[in-house]
Amino acid sequence: MSLIVQKFGGSSVKDAERLRHVAGIITEYYDAGNDMVVVVSAQGKTTDELIAKAKEISDRPGGREMDMLMSTGEQISASLLVMVLNAMGYSAISLTGWQAGFLTDSNHTRSRIRHINKERLENELDKKNIVVVTGFQGINRYDDITTLGRGGSDTSAVALAAALGASRCQIYTDVDGVYTADPRLVENAVKLNEITYDEMLELASLGAKVLHNRSVEMAKKYNVQLEVLSSLERKPGTIVKEVVKMEKMLIKGVAKDDNVARISLVGLPDKPGIAFKVFSLLASRKINVDIILQSVGHDGTKDILFTIAESEKEAAAEALREIAPAIGIQNVTADSGISKVSIVGAGMESNPGVAAKMFEALGEANINIHMISTSEIKISVLIDKEMGSKAVLAIHDKFAI
Ligand code: ADP
Ligand code: ASP
Ligand code: MG
């Protein structure tokens, strides 16, 4: 007998019919003698709708109240799923994040899990209950509800699998695995049977929302083997693990991230310590900076351009405009309307020419590149947002993955 953690995303639990279908999957594993812990997301687009409600009231609602609001979505699916299981004659119980022992830090709307207090979970499992846990949430040390960032239910599931020593962690979703590109965008995307943690982490961080990036980070750290599979069709999915069979594929996937904003600081003094002042200010506001570009200095000044998440654009621009006079920044501009398109694959490390091939694809499609950033296993470019989908298709085609 072993413990299995299963996670079902929003579209997999969107209505009574889907909930019944999901209950069928869970009970099949339960009947085979496994202990079951199930993590659910909010139904369908519930989280988006909750956020829209808040935006009707305020442009910048406080994080604590946003968490209070957003966490309700998962509570609806968990209770309904347990009602379905009960109606089928199974004993099951729903637990909210705090009841399931999730302790997080206090960064509202993007908290990190610090610890899982397993006592209640283990008691319920001892009673042979199917335990259904609300994804995406916990409490901080002040007993306030926190959430883990959009898509965070995947991370709740992996954290539970790690804490409870589960034998399997299955992430059920609306596609049947991880593909070489978003299958909704690229018709001839190919399903991967396996992918390494490192490659999956890059893809997830670069915009392939099929897995929350922190869930992959945590799976790697605690060696939790993940399986991404369809909640609709019964077929093998994609396994995410440390080492995979060698394949000839040069790159594993193309990802697109539209949640990108660019900040341009024009006319900074060209002297030591300026970059430190700018980026330490952003760090103190907990704003993550992604790609940074600095111009060659001229006439005693230089320009710095960098990208951040679109959602942090206003906060970053405001903070920088406040300190602009003190540092001597002549102009701060913040613009949206850009996408980051990336290729990922361990194969590129030992193959020169991968970058050239990517740029060739973009050139042929007449797409202009604004910024470039590379690491051992990925290359990213910033381009105009309206070109984003065209770029993904052109690059995917060029590599004929
Ligand atoms: P869930 O609600 O189950 O968490 P998500 O919407 O968060 O599901 O993630 C699944 C979606 O991720 C798919 O519907 C697909 O459009 C998108 N996606 C983006 N990139 C990829 C990829 N490389 N492989 C598979 N799906 C991807
Ligand atoms: N319901 C949350 C969201 O939509 C968490 C999740 O689905 O993983 O972001
Ligand atoms: Mg998701």
Tab-separated table of C-alpha atoms and ligand atoms in Angstrom:
chain	number	residue	atom	x	y	z
A	1	MET	CA	0.000	0.000	0.000
A	2	SER	CA	1.293	3.444	-0.798
A	3	LEU	CA	0.366	7.085	-0.655
A	4	ILE	CA	-0.528	8.915	-3.835
A	5	VAL	CA	-0.959	12.676	-4.234
A	6	GLN	CA	-3.169	13.764	-7.112
A	7	LYS	CA	-3.827	17.356	-8.190
A	8	PHE	CA	-6.719	18.459	-10.376
A	9	GLY	CA	-6.642	21.873	-12.081
A	10	GLY	CA	-9.463	24.349	-12.638
A	11	SER	CA	-10.929	22.947	-15.840
A	12	SER	CA	-10.774	19.398	-14.437
A	13	VAL	CA	-13.158	20.361	-11.602
A	14	LYS	CA	-15.169	23.047	-13.363
A	15	ASP	CA	-18.660	21.575	-12.864
A	16	ALA	CA	-20.584	18.685	-11.284
A	17	GLU	CA	-19.962	16.419	-14.271
A	18	ARG	CA	-16.202	16.941	-14.173
A	19	LEU	CA	-16.177	16.524	-10.394
A	20	ARG	CA	-17.882	13.148	-10.786
A	21	HIS	CA	-15.374	12.165	-13.415
A	22	VAL	CA	-12.459	13.170	-11.184
A	23	ALA	CA	-13.994	11.264	-8.263
A	24	GLY	CA	-13.926	8.192	-10.516
A	25	ILE	CA	-10.156	8.536	-10.981
A	26	ILE	CA	-9.517	9.078	-7.266
A	27	THR	CA	-11.624	6.147	-6.107
A	28	GLU	CA	-10.032	3.804	-8.622
A	29	TYR	CA	-6.677	4.377	-6.913
A	30	TYR	CA	-8.277	4.272	-3.446
A	31	ASP	CA	-9.993	0.963	-4.221
A	32	ALA	CA	-6.623	-0.452	-5.274
A	33	GLY	CA	-5.524	0.049	-1.670
A	34	ASN	CA	-3.721	3.382	-1.807
A	35	ASP	CA	-3.935	6.228	0.684
A	36	MET	CA	-5.130	9.266	-1.251
A	37	VAL	CA	-4.391	12.954	-0.806
A	38	VAL	CA	-6.038	15.122	-3.449
A	39	VAL	CA	-5.311	18.786	-4.168
A	40	VAL	CA	-7.859	20.860	-6.046
A	41	SER	CA	-7.788	24.235	-7.795
A	42	ALA	CA	-10.683	26.661	-7.996
A	43	GLN	CA	-13.377	25.706	-10.515
A	44	GLY	CA	-12.840	26.931	-14.085
A	45	LYS	CA	-12.073	30.645	-14.202
A	46	THR	CA	-13.151	31.309	-10.598
A	47	THR	CA	-9.830	32.872	-9.537
A	48	ASP	CA	-9.923	35.293	-12.499
A	49	GLU	CA	-13.493	36.217	-11.596
A	50	LEU	CA	-12.575	36.850	-7.958
A	51	ILE	CA	-9.700	39.103	-9.042
A	52	ALA	CA	-12.052	40.980	-11.400
A	53	LYS	CA	-14.443	41.575	-8.484
A	54	ALA	CA	-11.633	43.138	-6.469
A	55	LYS	CA	-10.591	45.323	-9.419
A	56	GLU	CA	-14.141	46.680	-9.640
A	57	ILE	CA	-13.558	48.123	-6.204
A	58	SER	CA	-9.909	49.119	-6.183
A	59	ASP	CA	-7.015	49.441	-8.647
A	60	ARG	CA	-4.537	48.189	-6.097
A	61	PRO	CA	-6.290	46.092	-3.464
A	62	GLY	CA	-4.212	45.046	-0.467
A	63	GLY	CA	-2.483	41.661	-0.556
A	64	ARG	CA	-3.992	40.354	2.658
A	65	GLU	CA	-7.553	40.913	1.474
A	66	MET	CA	-6.734	39.554	-1.998
A	67	ASP	CA	-5.577	36.325	-0.363
A	68	MET	CA	-8.680	36.201	1.795
A	69	LEU	CA	-10.738	36.565	-1.398
A	70	MET	CA	-8.811	34.286	-3.766
A	71	SER	CA	-8.527	31.422	-1.289
A	72	THR	CA	-12.310	30.985	-1.326
A	73	GLY	CA	-12.248	29.523	-4.851
A	74	GLU	CA	-10.393	26.384	-3.830
A	75	GLN	CA	-12.673	25.953	-0.806
A	76	ILE	CA	-15.669	25.593	-3.135
A	77	SER	CA	-14.083	22.818	-5.221
A	78	ALA	CA	-12.769	20.901	-2.204
A	79	SER	CA	-16.120	20.786	-0.437
A	80	LEU	CA	-18.031	19.884	-3.614
A	81	LEU	CA	-15.588	17.095	-4.463
A	82	VAL	CA	-15.983	15.610	-0.988
A	83	MET	CA	-19.774	15.755	-1.375
A	84	VAL	CA	-19.438	13.789	-4.621
A	85	LEU	CA	-17.157	11.210	-2.939
A	86	ASN	CA	-19.549	10.919	0.009
A	87	ALA	CA	-22.485	10.429	-2.341
A	88	MET	CA	-20.551	7.566	-3.939
A	89	GLY	CA	-20.201	5.984	-0.489
A	90	TYR	CA	-16.571	6.912	0.243
A	91	SER	CA	-15.398	8.569	3.425
A	92	ALA	CA	-13.588	11.759	2.553
A	93	ILE	CA	-12.843	15.089	4.183
A	94	SER	CA	-11.931	18.519	2.822
A	95	LEU	CA	-9.195	20.575	4.473
A	96	THR	CA	-8.307	24.206	3.795
A	97	GLY	CA	-4.656	25.190	3.512
A	98	TRP	CA	-4.335	25.998	7.212
A	99	GLN	CA	-6.231	22.898	8.324
A	100	ALA	CA	-3.828	20.829	6.227
A	101	GLY	CA	-0.919	22.474	8.072
A	102	PHE	CA	0.536	24.738	5.356
A	103	LEU	CA	2.669	27.420	7.000
A	104	THR	CA	4.012	30.064	4.632
A	105	ASP	CA	5.923	33.323	4.746
A	106	SER	CA	3.992	36.596	4.760
A	107	ASN	CA	4.447	37.710	1.157
A	108	HIS	CA	0.784	37.964	0.349
A	109	THR	CA	-0.301	36.775	-3.128
A	110	ARG	CA	3.090	35.114	-3.727
A	111	SER	CA	3.955	33.291	-0.517
A	112	ARG	CA	6.400	30.467	-0.177
A	113	ILE	CA	5.706	27.361	1.866
A	114	ARG	CA	7.916	27.191	4.952
A	115	HIS	CA	6.651	24.039	6.594
A	116	ILE	CA	3.798	21.530	6.556
A	117	ASN	CA	2.483	20.422	9.917
A	118	LYS	CA	1.409	16.873	9.049
A	119	GLU	CA	-0.525	15.897	12.168
A	120	ARG	CA	-4.067	16.504	10.929
A	121	LEU	CA	-3.320	15.019	7.496
A	122	GLU	CA	-1.888	11.858	9.044
A	123	ASN	CA	-4.841	11.524	11.427
A	124	GLU	CA	-7.291	11.698	8.559
A	125	LEU	CA	-5.276	9.204	6.505
A	126	ASP	CA	-5.189	6.838	9.515
A	127	LYS	CA	-8.997	6.989	9.516
A	128	LYS	CA	-8.879	5.892	5.853
A	129	ASN	CA	-10.364	9.158	4.692
A	130	ILE	CA	-9.682	10.419	1.192
A	131	VAL	CA	-8.200	13.793	2.078
A	132	VAL	CA	-9.066	16.664	-0.273
A	133	VAL	CA	-6.905	19.750	0.270
A	134	THR	CA	-7.484	23.231	-1.142
A	135	GLY	CA	-4.533	24.110	-3.362
A	136	PHE	CA	-2.691	27.413	-3.615
A	137	GLN	CA	-2.921	28.516	0.025
A	138	GLY	CA	-1.692	28.428	3.601
A	139	ILE	CA	-1.397	30.692	6.619
A	140	ASN	CA	1.450	32.854	7.842
A	141	ARG	CA	2.714	33.172	11.406
A	142	TYR	CA	0.035	35.744	12.188
A	143	ASP	CA	-2.648	33.194	11.201
A	144	ASP	CA	-3.544	35.236	8.113
A	145	ILE	CA	-4.464	33.383	4.925
A	146	THR	CA	-1.823	33.540	2.187
A	147	THR	CA	-1.729	32.323	-1.421
A	148	LEU	CA	1.175	30.911	-3.404
A	149	GLY	CA	0.937	32.854	-6.687
A	150	ARG	CA	-1.141	32.050	-9.776
A	151	GLY	CA	-0.928	28.382	-10.678
A	152	GLY	CA	0.271	27.591	-7.149
A	153	SER	CA	-1.875	24.489	-6.600
A	154	ASP	CA	0.780	22.429	-8.377
A	155	THR	CA	3.202	23.539	-5.671
A	156	SER	CA	0.751	22.583	-2.912
A	157	ALA	CA	0.589	19.076	-4.386
A	158	VAL	CA	4.351	18.626	-4.686
A	159	ALA	CA	4.865	19.992	-1.160
A	160	LEU	CA	2.399	17.440	0.200
A	161	ALA	CA	4.037	14.629	-1.773
A	162	ALA	CA	7.440	15.609	-0.364
A	163	ALA	CA	6.223	16.055	3.224
A	164	LEU	CA	4.246	12.810	3.309
A	165	GLY	CA	6.771	10.765	1.321
A	166	ALA	CA	4.232	9.922	-1.386
A	167	SER	CA	5.169	7.283	-3.910
A	168	ARG	CA	3.617	9.253	-6.778
A	169	CYS	CA	2.580	12.827	-7.491
A	170	GLN	CA	0.178	13.083	-10.402
A	171	ILE	CA	-0.770	16.471	-11.858
A	172	TYR	CA	-4.007	16.051	-13.820
A	173	THR	CA	-4.817	18.843	-16.256
A	174	ASP	CA	-6.593	19.698	-19.527
A	175	VAL	CA	-3.770	18.542	-21.825
A	176	ASP	CA	-2.285	15.039	-21.802
A	177	GLY	CA	1.267	16.033	-20.929
A	178	VAL	CA	4.082	18.487	-21.497
A	179	TYR	CA	4.550	19.400	-25.162
A	180	THR	CA	7.364	21.005	-27.154
A	181	ALA	CA	5.194	24.161	-27.197
A	182	ASP	CA	1.736	25.110	-25.950
A	183	PRO	CA	-0.432	22.654	-27.931
A	184	ARG	CA	-3.173	25.297	-28.064
A	185	LEU	CA	-0.838	27.559	-30.008
A	186	VAL	CA	1.281	25.152	-32.038
A	187	GLU	CA	-0.783	22.484	-33.747
A	188	ASN	CA	2.145	20.166	-34.485
A	189	ALA	CA	3.691	20.399	-31.001
A	190	VAL	CA	4.985	17.019	-29.858
A	191	LYS	CA	4.233	15.381	-26.527
A	192	LEU	CA	7.318	14.554	-24.472
A	193	ASN	CA	7.381	11.208	-22.686
A	194	GLU	CA	9.950	12.483	-20.217
A	195	ILE	CA	11.678	15.757	-19.361
A	196	THR	CA	14.340	16.633	-16.779
A	197	TYR	CA	13.603	18.828	-13.765
A	198	ASP	CA	16.033	21.441	-15.081
A	199	GLU	CA	14.439	21.672	-18.514
A	200	MET	CA	10.930	21.681	-17.061
A	201	LEU	CA	11.921	24.357	-14.565
A	202	GLU	CA	13.149	26.596	-17.382
A	203	LEU	CA	10.042	25.986	-19.492
A	204	ALA	CA	7.735	26.679	-16.533
A	205	SER	CA	9.664	29.805	-15.519
A	206	LEU	CA	9.628	31.058	-19.100
A	207	GLY	CA	5.877	30.906	-19.481
A	208	ALA	CA	4.759	27.293	-20.094
A	209	LYS	CA	2.080	27.401	-17.426
A	210	VAL	CA	1.395	23.658	-17.534
A	211	LEU	CA	3.341	23.467	-14.230
A	212	HIS	CA	3.944	26.179	-11.616
A	213	ASN	CA	7.686	26.809	-11.663
A	214	ARG	CA	8.017	26.463	-7.905
A	215	SER	CA	6.431	23.034	-8.016
A	216	VAL	CA	9.239	21.878	-10.294
A	217	GLU	CA	11.884	23.511	-8.110
A	218	MET	CA	10.481	21.702	-5.098
A	219	ALA	CA	10.116	18.387	-6.930
A	220	LYS	CA	13.796	18.539	-7.867
A	221	LYS	CA	14.873	19.476	-4.351
A	222	TYR	CA	12.949	16.630	-2.686
A	223	ASN	CA	13.276	14.202	-5.565
A	224	VAL	CA	9.545	13.881	-6.150
A	225	GLN	CA	8.886	12.291	-9.528
A	226	LEU	CA	6.018	14.146	-11.206
A	227	GLU	CA	3.592	12.937	-13.805
A	228	VAL	CA	1.595	15.444	-15.880
A	229	LEU	CA	-1.462	13.791	-17.402
A	230	SER	CA	-4.962	14.356	-18.711
A	231	SER	CA	-7.965	14.264	-16.399
A	232	LEU	CA	-10.146	13.487	-19.425
A	233	GLU	CA	-8.377	10.706	-21.299
A	234	ARG	CA	-6.749	7.657	-19.770
A	235	LYS	CA	-3.274	7.574	-21.283
A	236	PRO	CA	0.293	7.986	-20.065
A	237	GLY	CA	1.421	11.568	-19.596
A	238	THR	CA	4.848	13.155	-19.225
A	239	ILE	CA	7.238	12.155	-16.445
A	240	VAL	CA	9.375	14.920	-14.930
A	241	LYS	CA	12.521	13.540	-13.295
A	242	GLU	CA	16.262	13.975	-12.779
A	243	VAL	CA	17.671	11.953	-15.676
A	244	VAL	CA	15.912	11.050	-18.905
A	245	LYS	CA	16.824	8.817	-21.821
A	246	MET	CA	19.143	10.490	-24.298
A	247	GLU	CA	17.255	11.858	-27.229
A	248	LYS	CA	18.456	13.491	-30.388
A	249	MET	CA	16.316	16.562	-29.799
A	250	LEU	CA	18.375	19.726	-29.904
A	251	ILE	CA	15.797	21.693	-27.981
A	252	LYS	CA	12.956	20.456	-25.783
A	253	GLY	CA	10.534	23.273	-26.115
A	254	VAL	CA	9.505	26.802	-27.008
A	255	ALA	CA	7.777	28.957	-24.398
A	256	LYS	CA	6.139	32.362	-24.469
A	257	ASP	CA	5.584	34.748	-21.584
A	258	ASP	CA	3.273	37.734	-22.095
A	259	ASN	CA	3.498	38.871	-18.487
A	260	VAL	CA	6.496	41.089	-19.176
A	261	ALA	CA	7.048	44.828	-18.777
A	262	ARG	CA	10.131	46.838	-19.664
A	263	ILE	CA	11.489	49.684	-17.576
A	264	SER	CA	13.907	52.133	-19.193
A	265	LEU	CA	16.080	54.396	-17.083
A	266	VAL	CA	17.555	57.068	-19.300
A	267	GLY	CA	20.468	59.359	-18.522
A	268	LEU	CA	21.895	57.826	-15.355
A	269	PRO	CA	25.258	59.095	-14.103
A	270	ASP	CA	27.972	56.815	-15.549
A	271	LYS	CA	29.727	56.098	-12.265
A	272	PRO	CA	30.162	53.265	-9.741
A	273	GLY	CA	27.337	52.362	-7.363
A	274	ILE	CA	24.424	53.512	-9.533
A	275	ALA	CA	23.222	50.045	-10.596
A	276	PHE	CA	23.452	48.969	-6.952
A	277	LYS	CA	21.141	51.813	-5.865
A	278	VAL	CA	18.574	50.983	-8.540
A	279	PHE	CA	18.463	47.222	-8.055
A	280	SER	CA	18.721	47.211	-4.269
A	281	LEU	CA	15.679	49.492	-4.191
A	282	LEU	CA	13.760	46.983	-6.324
A	283	ALA	CA	14.973	44.079	-4.189
A	284	SER	CA	13.811	45.842	-1.034
A	285	ARG	CA	10.335	46.077	-2.641
A	286	LYS	CA	10.566	42.362	-3.484
A	287	ILE	CA	10.393	43.067	-7.223
A	288	ASN	CA	12.162	40.409	-9.289
A	289	VAL	CA	14.236	41.681	-12.178
A	290	ASP	CA	14.745	39.466	-15.211
A	291	ILE	CA	16.780	40.621	-18.244
A	292	ILE	CA	19.082	43.652	-17.724
A	293	LEU	CA	20.732	45.644	-20.490
A	294	GLN	CA	23.085	48.578	-19.963
A	295	SER	CA	24.091	50.908	-22.775
A	296	VAL	CA	27.639	52.021	-23.436
A	297	GLY	CA	28.248	55.237	-21.529
A	298	HIS	CA	28.400	58.563	-23.402
A	299	ASP	CA	28.780	62.167	-22.156
A	300	GLY	CA	29.028	60.949	-18.565
A	301	THR	CA	25.629	59.193	-18.703
A	302	LYS	CA	24.317	55.730	-19.482
A	303	ASP	CA	20.919	54.014	-19.867
A	304	ILE	CA	19.703	50.866	-18.132
A	305	LEU	CA	16.811	48.781	-19.448
A	306	PHE	CA	15.384	45.803	-17.637
A	307	THR	CA	12.304	43.599	-17.558
A	308	ILE	CA	9.988	42.640	-14.701
A	309	ALA	CA	6.579	40.967	-14.416
A	310	GLU	CA	3.828	43.110	-15.941
A	311	SER	CA	1.965	42.946	-12.627
A	312	GLU	CA	4.828	44.808	-10.903
A	313	LYS	CA	5.184	47.542	-13.525
A	314	GLU	CA	3.367	50.317	-11.636
A	315	ALA	CA	5.054	49.564	-8.316
A	316	ALA	CA	8.522	49.518	-9.900
A	317	ALA	CA	8.033	52.714	-11.922
A	318	GLU	CA	6.628	54.532	-8.908
A	319	ALA	CA	9.538	53.501	-6.669
A	320	LEU	CA	12.105	54.508	-9.295
A	321	ARG	CA	10.468	57.865	-10.027
A	322	GLU	CA	10.634	58.628	-6.305
A	323	ILE	CA	14.397	58.130	-6.154
A	324	ALA	CA	15.138	59.482	-9.658
A	325	PRO	CA	16.060	63.016	-8.514
A	326	ALA	CA	18.315	61.742	-5.708
A	327	ILE	CA	20.251	59.392	-8.029
A	328	GLY	CA	20.163	61.717	-11.034
A	329	ILE	CA	18.055	59.563	-13.383
A	330	GLN	CA	16.731	61.881	-16.108
A	331	ASN	CA	13.779	59.791	-17.237
A	332	VAL	CA	11.903	56.632	-16.149
A	333	THR	CA	9.572	54.957	-18.635
A	334	ALA	CA	7.608	51.736	-18.243
A	335	ASP	CA	6.107	49.933	-21.202
A	336	SER	CA	4.044	46.824	-21.793
A	337	GLY	CA	3.308	45.367	-25.169
A	338	ILE	CA	6.235	42.965	-25.192
A	339	SER	CA	6.594	39.186	-25.025
A	340	LYS	CA	9.475	36.972	-24.071
A	341	VAL	CA	9.917	33.957	-26.323
A	342	SER	CA	12.419	31.285	-25.285
A	343	ILE	CA	13.847	27.960	-26.354
A	344	VAL	CA	14.937	25.391	-23.787
A	345	GLY	CA	17.002	22.235	-24.020
A	346	ALA	CA	20.031	20.614	-22.423
A	347	GLY	CA	21.111	19.696	-25.980
A	348	MET	CA	22.067	23.285	-26.842
A	349	GLU	CA	25.024	23.245	-24.449
A	350	SER	CA	27.069	21.065	-26.762
A	351	ASN	CA	25.688	22.338	-30.070
A	352	PRO	CA	26.960	25.629	-31.407
A	353	GLY	CA	24.629	27.459	-33.768
A	354	VAL	CA	21.408	27.018	-31.821
A	355	ALA	CA	21.123	30.752	-31.167
A	356	ALA	CA	21.836	31.556	-34.816
A	357	LYS	CA	19.098	29.161	-35.889
A	358	MET	CA	16.603	30.806	-33.539
A	359	PHE	CA	17.500	34.290	-34.796
A	360	GLU	CA	17.288	33.044	-38.397
A	361	ALA	CA	13.713	31.895	-37.758
A	362	LEU	CA	12.833	35.307	-36.335
A	363	GLY	CA	14.562	37.156	-39.170
A	364	GLU	CA	12.738	35.133	-41.812
A	365	ALA	CA	9.450	35.922	-40.087
A	366	ASN	CA	10.416	39.608	-40.069
A	367	ILE	CA	10.315	39.829	-36.272
A	368	ASN	CA	12.559	42.388	-34.606
A	369	ILE	CA	14.466	41.414	-31.442
A	370	HIS	CA	14.686	44.025	-28.635
A	371	MET	CA	16.736	42.128	-26.051
A	372	ILE	CA	18.480	38.761	-25.819
A	373	SER	CA	19.397	36.697	-22.790
A	374	THR	CA	21.037	33.283	-22.630
A	375	SER	CA	22.006	30.623	-20.109
A	376	GLU	CA	23.389	27.094	-20.487
A	377	ILE	CA	20.072	25.545	-21.414
A	378	LYS	CA	17.936	28.427	-22.703
A	379	ILE	CA	17.866	31.424	-25.008
A	380	SER	CA	15.252	34.163	-24.594
A	381	VAL	CA	14.383	37.107	-26.796
A	382	LEU	CA	12.109	40.061	-26.165
A	383	ILE	CA	9.877	41.044	-29.064
A	384	ASP	CA	6.666	43.014	-29.675
A	385	LYS	CA	3.704	41.267	-28.091
A	386	GLU	CA	1.662	41.112	-31.296
A	387	MET	CA	4.477	39.049	-32.833
A	388	GLY	CA	4.577	36.574	-29.912
A	389	SER	CA	2.524	33.722	-31.349
A	390	LYS	CA	4.050	34.097	-34.815
A	391	ALA	CA	7.513	33.857	-33.231
A	392	VAL	CA	6.685	30.664	-31.350
A	393	LEU	CA	5.381	29.059	-34.554
A	394	ALA	CA	8.365	30.190	-36.630
A	395	ILE	CA	10.911	28.937	-34.083
A	396	HIS	CA	9.098	25.642	-33.517
A	397	ASP	CA	9.006	25.092	-37.284
A	398	LYS	CA	12.670	25.947	-37.734
A	399	PHE	CA	13.798	23.364	-35.211
A	400	ALA	CA	11.114	20.911	-36.450
A	401	ILE	CA	11.142	19.442	-32.973
B	1	ADP	P1	-4.614	23.592	-14.681
B	1	ADP	O1	-5.849	24.419	-14.530
B	1	ADP	O2	-4.895	22.142	-14.809
B	1	ADP	O3	-3.580	23.907	-13.653
B	1	ADP	P2	-3.222	25.258	-16.586
B	1	ADP	O4	-4.119	26.064	-17.459
B	1	ADP	O5	-2.574	25.941	-15.443
B	1	ADP	O6	-4.030	23.980	-16.112
B	1	ADP	O7	-2.054	24.575	-17.463
B	1	ADP	C1	-2.404	23.789	-18.579
B	1	ADP	C2	-2.261	24.611	-19.854
B	1	ADP	O8	-0.884	24.913	-20.052
B	1	ADP	C3	-2.666	23.912	-21.107
B	1	ADP	O9	-4.029	24.046	-21.350
B	1	ADP	C4	-1.797	24.560	-22.187
B	1	ADP	O10	-2.530	25.489	-22.955
B	1	ADP	C5	-0.744	25.318	-21.395
B	1	ADP	N1	0.637	25.045	-21.847
B	1	ADP	C6	1.571	26.012	-22.095
B	1	ADP	N2	2.719	25.459	-22.513
B	1	ADP	C7	2.537	24.127	-22.524
B	1	ADP	C8	3.375	23.013	-22.868
B	1	ADP	N3	4.641	23.195	-23.275
B	1	ADP	N4	2.859	21.769	-22.772
B	1	ADP	C9	1.592	21.575	-22.370
B	1	ADP	N5	0.744	22.588	-22.039
B	1	ADP	C10	1.203	23.846	-22.111
B	2	ASP	N1	-6.725	28.839	-8.612
B	2	ASP	C1	-5.370	29.379	-8.657
B	2	ASP	C2	-5.129	30.086	-9.968
B	2	ASP	O1	-6.003	30.129	-10.821
B	2	ASP	C3	-4.325	28.335	-8.368
B	2	ASP	C4	-4.206	27.225	-9.398
B	2	ASP	O2	-5.098	27.040	-10.219
B	2	ASP	O3	-3.206	26.519	-9.353
B	2	ASP	O4	-4.079	30.621	-10.160
B	3	MG	MG	-2.131	25.432	-13.478
